[in-house]
CSV table of C-alpha atoms in Angstrom, one decimal:
chain,number,residue,atom,x,y,z
A,1,MET,CA,26.7,-7.8,96.0
A,2,SER,CA,29.2,-7.1,98.7
A,3,PRO,CA,28.7,-8.6,102.2
A,4,LEU,CA,28.3,-5.2,103.8
A,5,LEU,CA,25.6,-4.3,101.3
A,6,GLN,CA,23.9,-7.6,101.9
A,7,ASP,CA,23.9,-7.1,105.7
A,8,SER,CA,22.6,-3.5,105.3
A,9,LEU,CA,19.8,-4.7,103.1
A,10,GLN,CA,19.0,-7.5,105.6
A,11,GLN,CA,18.8,-5.0,108.5
A,12,ALA,CA,16.6,-2.6,106.5
A,13,LEU,CA,14.2,-5.3,105.5
A,14,GLU,CA,14.1,-6.7,109.1
A,15,THR,CA,13.4,-3.2,110.6
A,16,VAL,CA,10.7,-2.4,108.0
A,17,PHE,CA,9.1,-5.8,108.7
A,18,MET,CA,9.1,-5.1,112.5
A,19,ILE,CA,7.5,-1.7,111.9
A,20,LEU,CA,4.8,-3.1,109.7
A,21,LEU,CA,4.1,-6.1,111.9
A,22,ALA,CA,3.8,-4.2,115.2
A,23,PRO,CA,0.1,-3.2,114.9
A,24,LEU,CA,-0.8,-6.8,114.0
A,25,VAL,CA,0.9,-8.0,117.2
A,26,LEU,CA,-1.0,-5.5,119.3
A,27,GLY,CA,-4.2,-6.5,117.5
A,28,TRP,CA,-3.5,-10.1,118.3
A,29,VAL,CA,-3.0,-9.4,122.0
A,30,ASN,CA,-6.3,-7.4,122.1
A,31,GLN,CA,-8.1,-10.2,120.2
A,32,CYS,CA,-6.8,-12.9,122.5
A,33,ARG,CA,-7.8,-10.9,125.5
A,34,ALA,CA,-11.3,-10.5,124.1
A,35,TRP,CA,-11.6,-14.2,123.5
A,36,LEU,CA,-10.5,-15.1,127.0
A,37,GLN,CA,-13.1,-12.6,128.3
A,38,ASN,CA,-15.8,-14.3,126.2
A,39,ARG,CA,-16.1,-11.3,123.9
A,40,ARG,CA,-16.0,-11.1,120.1
A,41,GLY,CA,-13.2,-8.6,120.0
A,42,PRO,CA,-12.3,-5.8,117.5
A,43,GLY,CA,-10.4,-8.0,115.0
A,44,LEU,CA,-6.7,-8.4,114.2
A,45,LEU,CA,-6.6,-5.5,111.8
A,46,GLN,CA,-8.3,-2.9,114.0
A,47,PRO,CA,-5.0,-1.2,114.9
A,48,TYR,CA,-4.3,-0.6,111.2
A,49,ARG,CA,-7.8,0.9,110.8
A,50,VAL,CA,-7.2,3.2,113.8
A,51,LEU,CA,-3.9,4.4,112.4
A,52,ARG,CA,-5.4,5.1,109.0
A,53,LYS,CA,-8.2,7.1,110.5
A,54,LEU,CA,-5.8,9.1,112.7
A,55,PHE,CA,-3.4,9.8,109.9
A,56,ASN,CA,-6.3,11.3,107.8
A,57,LYS,CA,-7.1,13.8,110.6
A,58,GLU,CA,-5.4,17.1,111.2
A,59,PRO,CA,-3.9,17.4,114.7
A,60,VAL,CA,-5.5,19.9,117.1
A,61,LEU,CA,-2.8,21.7,119.1
A,62,ALA,CA,-3.1,23.7,122.3
A,63,HIS,CA,-2.2,27.4,122.2
A,64,ARG,CA,0.7,26.8,124.6
A,65,ALA,CA,2.2,23.8,122.7
A,66,SER,CA,5.8,24.3,121.9
A,67,LEU,CA,8.0,22.7,119.2
A,68,LEU,CA,8.9,19.9,121.7
A,69,PHE,CA,5.2,18.9,121.8
A,70,ARG,CA,5.1,18.6,118.0
A,71,ARG,CA,8.3,16.8,117.6
A,72,ALA,CA,8.2,14.4,120.6
A,73,PRO,CA,6.1,11.7,118.8
A,74,TYR,CA,8.5,11.5,115.9
A,75,ILE,CA,11.5,11.4,118.3
A,76,GLN,CA,9.9,8.6,120.3
A,77,LEU,CA,9.2,6.6,117.2
A,78,GLY,CA,12.7,7.2,115.9
A,79,CYS,CA,14.3,5.9,119.1
A,80,ILE,CA,12.1,2.8,119.1
A,81,VAL,CA,12.9,2.1,115.5
A,82,LEU,CA,16.6,2.3,116.3
A,83,ALA,CA,16.0,-0.1,119.2
A,84,ALA,CA,14.2,-2.5,116.8
A,85,SER,CA,17.2,-2.3,114.4
A,86,ILE,CA,19.6,-3.3,117.3
A,87,VAL,CA,17.7,-6.4,118.4
A,88,PRO,CA,18.5,-9.5,116.3
A,89,SER,CA,14.9,-10.7,115.7
A,90,ILE,CA,15.3,-12.6,112.4
A,91,ALA,CA,19.1,-12.9,111.9
A,92,THR,CA,22.3,-11.9,113.6
A,93,GLY,CA,25.2,-10.0,112.0
A,94,ALA,CA,23.3,-6.7,111.3
A,95,PRO,CA,25.6,-3.7,110.7
A,96,LEU,CA,24.2,-1.7,113.6
A,97,SER,CA,24.6,-4.5,116.1
A,98,PRO,CA,28.3,-3.9,116.9
A,99,ALA,CA,27.6,-0.1,117.3
A,100,ALA,CA,25.3,-0.5,120.2
A,101,ASP,CA,25.0,-3.1,123.0
A,102,VAL,CA,22.2,-3.9,125.5
A,103,ILE,CA,23.1,-0.9,127.7
A,104,ALA,CA,22.6,1.4,124.7
A,105,LEU,CA,19.4,-0.3,124.0
A,106,VAL,CA,18.1,0.5,127.4
A,107,GLY,CA,19.3,4.1,126.8
A,108,LEU,CA,17.3,4.4,123.6
A,109,LEU,CA,14.1,3.2,125.2
A,110,ALA,CA,14.7,5.6,128.1
A,111,LEU,CA,15.2,8.5,125.7
A,112,ALA,CA,11.9,7.8,124.0
A,113,ARG,CA,10.2,7.8,127.4
A,114,VAL,CA,11.8,11.1,128.5
A,115,PHE,CA,10.7,13.0,125.4
A,116,LEU,CA,7.1,11.8,125.7
A,117,ALA,CA,7.1,12.7,129.4
A,118,LEU,CA,8.5,16.2,128.6
A,119,ALA,CA,5.8,16.7,125.9
A,120,ALA,CA,3.1,15.6,128.4
A,121,MET,CA,4.2,18.4,130.8
A,122,ASP,CA,4.7,20.9,128.0
A,123,VAL,CA,1.1,22.0,127.7
A,124,GLY,CA,0.6,22.3,131.4
A,125,THR,CA,-2.5,20.1,131.9
A,126,ALA,CA,-3.1,18.3,135.1
A,127,PHE,CA,-3.5,14.9,133.5
A,128,GLY,CA,-0.3,15.2,131.4
A,129,SER,CA,1.8,16.2,134.4
A,130,MET,CA,0.3,13.4,136.5
A,131,GLY,CA,1.0,10.8,133.8
A,132,ALA,CA,4.5,12.1,133.3
A,133,ARG,CA,5.3,11.8,137.0
A,134,ARG,CA,3.9,8.3,137.2
A,135,GLU,CA,5.8,7.3,134.1
A,136,MET,CA,9.0,8.5,135.6
A,137,LEU,CA,8.3,6.6,138.8
A,138,ILE,CA,7.8,3.4,136.8
A,139,ALA,CA,10.9,4.1,134.7
A,140,GLY,CA,13.1,4.7,137.7
A,141,LEU,CA,12.3,1.2,138.9
A,142,ALA,CA,12.0,-0.7,135.6
A,143,GLU,CA,15.2,0.4,133.9
A,144,PRO,CA,17.6,-0.9,136.6
A,145,ALA,CA,15.7,-4.2,136.6
A,146,LEU,CA,16.0,-4.4,132.9
A,147,LEU,CA,19.7,-3.8,133.1
A,148,MET,CA,20.1,-6.6,135.7
A,149,VAL,CA,18.1,-8.9,133.4
A,150,PHE,CA,20.6,-8.2,130.5
A,151,PHE,CA,23.6,-8.8,132.7
A,152,THR,CA,23.0,-12.5,133.2
A,153,PRO,CA,23.0,-13.4,129.5
A,154,ALA,CA,25.9,-11.0,129.1
A,155,LEU,CA,27.9,-12.8,131.7
A,156,ILE,CA,27.1,-16.2,130.1
A,157,SER,CA,28.2,-15.0,126.6
A,158,GLY,CA,31.1,-12.8,127.8
A,159,SER,CA,29.8,-9.7,125.9
A,160,THR,CA,27.1,-7.1,126.1
A,161,ALA,CA,26.6,-7.1,122.3
A,162,PHE,CA,23.2,-8.5,121.4
A,163,GLY,CA,24.5,-10.4,118.4
A,164,VAL,CA,27.2,-12.2,120.4
A,165,ILE,CA,24.7,-13.1,123.1
A,166,VAL,CA,22.3,-14.6,120.6
A,167,ASP,CA,25.0,-16.5,118.9
A,168,ARG,CA,26.3,-17.8,122.2
A,169,LEU,CA,22.9,-19.0,123.4
A,170,ALA,CA,21.4,-20.2,120.1
A,171,LEU,CA,24.4,-21.7,118.2
A,172,ALA,CA,26.4,-23.3,121.1
A,173,GLU,CA,25.8,-26.7,122.5
A,174,PHE,CA,22.6,-27.1,124.5
A,175,GLN,CA,23.1,-26.2,128.1
A,176,ILE,CA,20.8,-25.5,131.0
A,177,TYR,CA,21.3,-22.1,132.7
A,178,PRO,CA,19.3,-21.9,135.9
A,179,GLY,CA,19.9,-18.2,136.3
A,180,LEU,CA,18.1,-17.5,133.0
A,181,ALA,CA,14.8,-18.8,134.4
A,182,PHE,CA,14.9,-16.1,137.1
A,183,ALA,CA,15.9,-13.5,134.6
A,184,ALA,CA,13.0,-14.5,132.3
A,185,VAL,CA,10.5,-14.0,135.1
A,186,ALA,CA,12.0,-10.6,135.9
A,187,PHE,CA,12.0,-9.6,132.2
A,188,LEU,CA,8.3,-10.6,131.9
A,189,MET,CA,7.5,-8.3,134.9
A,190,VAL,CA,9.4,-5.5,133.3
A,191,LEU,CA,7.7,-6.0,129.9
A,192,LEU,CA,4.3,-5.6,131.5
A,193,ALA,CA,5.3,-2.5,133.3
A,194,GLU,CA,7.2,-0.8,130.4
A,195,ASN,CA,4.3,-1.4,128.0
A,196,ALA,CA,1.5,-0.1,130.2
A,197,ARG,CA,-0.1,-3.5,130.6
A,198,ILE,CA,-1.9,-5.1,133.6
A,199,PRO,CA,-1.1,-5.2,136.5
A,200,ILE,CA,0.7,-1.9,136.3
A,201,ASP,CA,-1.6,-0.1,133.8
A,202,ASN,CA,-4.7,-0.8,131.8
A,203,PRO,CA,-4.4,0.4,128.2
A,204,SER,CA,-8.2,-0.1,127.5
A,205,THR,CA,-9.5,2.4,130.1
A,206,HIS,CA,-9.2,6.1,130.8
A,207,LEU,CA,-9.9,6.2,134.5
A,208,GLU,CA,-8.6,9.4,136.0
A,209,LEU,CA,-7.0,7.9,139.1
A,210,THR,CA,-5.3,4.9,137.5
A,211,MET,CA,-4.1,5.8,134.0
A,212,ILE,CA,-0.4,6.3,133.3
A,213,HIS,CA,0.4,6.1,129.6
A,214,GLU,CA,-2.9,7.3,128.4
A,215,ALA,CA,-2.7,10.4,130.7
A,216,MET,CA,0.4,11.5,128.8
A,217,ILE,CA,-1.2,11.4,125.4
A,218,LEU,CA,-4.6,12.9,126.1
A,219,GLU,CA,-3.7,16.2,124.4
A,220,TYR,CA,-2.5,14.5,121.2
A,221,SER,CA,-4.7,14.0,118.2
A,222,GLY,CA,-4.5,13.3,114.4
A,223,ARG,CA,-1.2,12.2,112.9
A,224,HIS,CA,0.7,12.9,116.2
A,225,LEU,CA,-1.5,10.5,118.1
A,226,ALA,CA,-1.1,8.0,115.2
A,227,VAL,CA,2.7,8.1,115.5
A,228,ILE,CA,2.5,7.6,119.3
A,229,GLU,CA,0.2,4.6,118.9
A,230,TRP,CA,2.4,3.1,116.3
A,231,ALA,CA,5.5,3.6,118.5
A,232,HIS,CA,3.6,2.0,121.4
A,233,ALA,CA,2.8,-1.1,119.3
A,234,LEU,CA,6.4,-1.2,118.0
A,235,LYS,CA,7.7,-1.0,121.6
A,236,LEU,CA,5.6,-4.0,122.6
A,237,THR,CA,6.9,-5.9,119.6
A,238,VAL,CA,10.5,-4.9,120.4
A,239,TYR,CA,10.2,-6.1,124.0
A,240,LEU,CA,8.8,-9.4,122.8
A,241,CYS,CA,11.7,-9.8,120.4
A,242,ILE,CA,14.2,-9.0,123.2
A,243,GLY,CA,12.6,-11.8,125.2
A,244,ILE,CA,12.8,-14.2,122.3
A,245,ALA,CA,16.5,-13.3,121.6
A,246,LEU,CA,17.5,-13.7,125.2
A,247,PHE,CA,15.5,-16.8,126.3
A,248,VAL,CA,14.2,-18.6,123.2
A,249,PRO,CA,16.8,-17.7,120.5
A,250,TRP,CA,16.5,-21.0,118.6
A,251,GLY,CA,15.4,-20.3,115.1
A,252,ILE,CA,17.2,-17.0,114.6
A,253,ALA,CA,19.3,-17.2,111.4
A,254,PRO,CA,23.1,-16.9,111.7
A,255,ALA,CA,24.8,-14.0,109.9
A,256,GLY,CA,25.0,-14.3,106.1
A,257,HIS,CA,22.6,-17.3,105.8
A,258,TRP,CA,20.0,-15.8,103.5
A,259,SER,CA,18.6,-19.2,102.6
A,260,VAL,CA,17.1,-19.7,106.1
A,261,MET,CA,15.7,-16.2,106.4
A,262,PRO,CA,12.2,-17.1,105.3
A,263,LEU,CA,12.0,-19.9,107.8
A,264,ALA,CA,13.4,-17.7,110.6
A,265,THR,CA,10.8,-15.1,109.7
A,266,LEU,CA,8.0,-17.6,110.1
A,267,ILE,CA,9.5,-18.8,113.4
A,268,LEU,CA,9.6,-15.2,114.7
A,269,VAL,CA,6.0,-14.6,113.8
A,270,GLY,CA,5.0,-17.8,115.6
A,271,LYS,CA,7.0,-16.8,118.7
A,272,LEU,CA,5.5,-13.3,118.6
A,273,PHE,CA,2.0,-14.6,118.5
A,274,ALA,CA,2.7,-17.1,121.2
A,275,GLY,CA,4.1,-14.3,123.4
A,276,GLY,CA,1.1,-12.1,122.7
A,277,ALA,CA,-1.2,-14.9,123.7
A,278,ALA,CA,0.7,-15.4,126.9
A,279,ILE,CA,0.4,-11.6,127.7
A,280,ALA,CA,-3.3,-11.8,127.1
A,281,VAL,CA,-3.6,-14.8,129.5
A,282,LEU,CA,-1.6,-13.0,132.2
A,283,GLU,CA,-3.7,-9.8,131.8
A,284,THR,CA,-6.9,-11.8,132.1
A,285,LEU,CA,-5.8,-13.7,135.2
A,286,SER,CA,-4.4,-10.6,136.9
A,287,ALA,CA,-5.9,-7.5,138.5
A,288,LYS,CA,-4.5,-4.0,138.2
A,289,LEU,CA,-2.4,-2.9,141.1
A,290,ARG,CA,-2.6,0.4,142.9
A,291,ILE,CA,0.0,2.8,141.8
A,292,PHE,CA,1.7,2.7,145.2
A,293,ARG,CA,2.1,-1.1,144.8
A,294,ALA,CA,4.1,-0.7,141.6
A,295,PRO,CA,7.4,-0.2,143.4
A,296,GLU,CA,6.9,-3.6,145.1
A,297,PHE,CA,6.2,-5.3,141.8
A,298,LEU,CA,9.2,-3.8,140.1
A,299,GLY,CA,11.4,-4.3,143.1
A,300,THR,CA,10.6,-8.0,143.0
A,301,ALA,CA,11.7,-8.0,139.3
A,302,PHE,CA,15.0,-6.3,140.3
A,303,LEU,CA,15.6,-8.8,143.1
A,304,LEU,CA,14.9,-11.8,140.7
A,305,ALA,CA,17.3,-10.4,138.1
A,306,VAL,CA,20.0,-10.0,140.8
A,307,LEU,CA,19.3,-13.5,142.0
A,308,ALA,CA,19.8,-14.7,138.5
A,309,MET,CA,23.3,-13.2,138.4
A,310,LEU,CA,24.1,-14.7,141.8
A,311,ILE,CA,23.0,-18.1,140.7
A,312,HIS,CA,25.3,-17.8,137.7
A,313,PHE,CA,28.2,-16.9,139.9
A,314,LEU,CA,27.6,-19.6,142.4
A,315,LEU,CA,26.9,-22.4,140.0
A,316,GLY,CA,29.3,-21.2,137.3
A,317,THR,CA,26.7,-21.9,134.6
């Protein structure tokens, strides 16, 4: 088997693994949150049951729904699947990694959000338009902060390619980078905001005055809603993998080392479950912010990311 075919097979298996694992990661976060609140919880496999139920239902469409409304869930899922294929979660050296860097990754995530927001406004309901406006408010603040977070590892590695960043941080000699600590805190704040988690949004409620993500998908049902929910779970998993690749990359297999792939997969699953538990703890200890406090929250994330770059320049590490 040629090296290119091996790398392509590796990337395909890695992407499929991420897609299938995403609902389990979301179920783990919900289960940990229930345990911390002294509740029994729905179970780890509940997201799979919900997806199966929704895929077996026919979607109900509004009379004014256009083709954009019907296609937006699939476009969103496709963008996030492409983002998952760029992030080196199990091994580096994937064929698509040189074709897109961290800036293109932010663009793919933004494209998925734009199509969902346009679809929310397509039908013309009050909740859909309100959710789309709030989502764009969050996006306009979160995306610059995410770019600033990426720039610190990029400056350390000398490249914006994700594979090069992981190889530089994971395979080089151990070295402490103080700027990465500030970047990690900023990334955690962006992760919570981008995935509609507390303190920015509460995914478990449908309160009219507070919901953001749920307001955009109220008009969806059936298989369309199933695709959106799967894309939402995959987005959370992709963000966790981004954090793992940037700040705890140890355990990611180098390119071409098939023998250590099973161990790298187990390490990734362990890191994902640890990250999901950490998100549940933060959500349990935090209270939801008012929507007008969201700019302050994400502005703090942006300043922390900029501070991380300044520390890198000042200390030279």
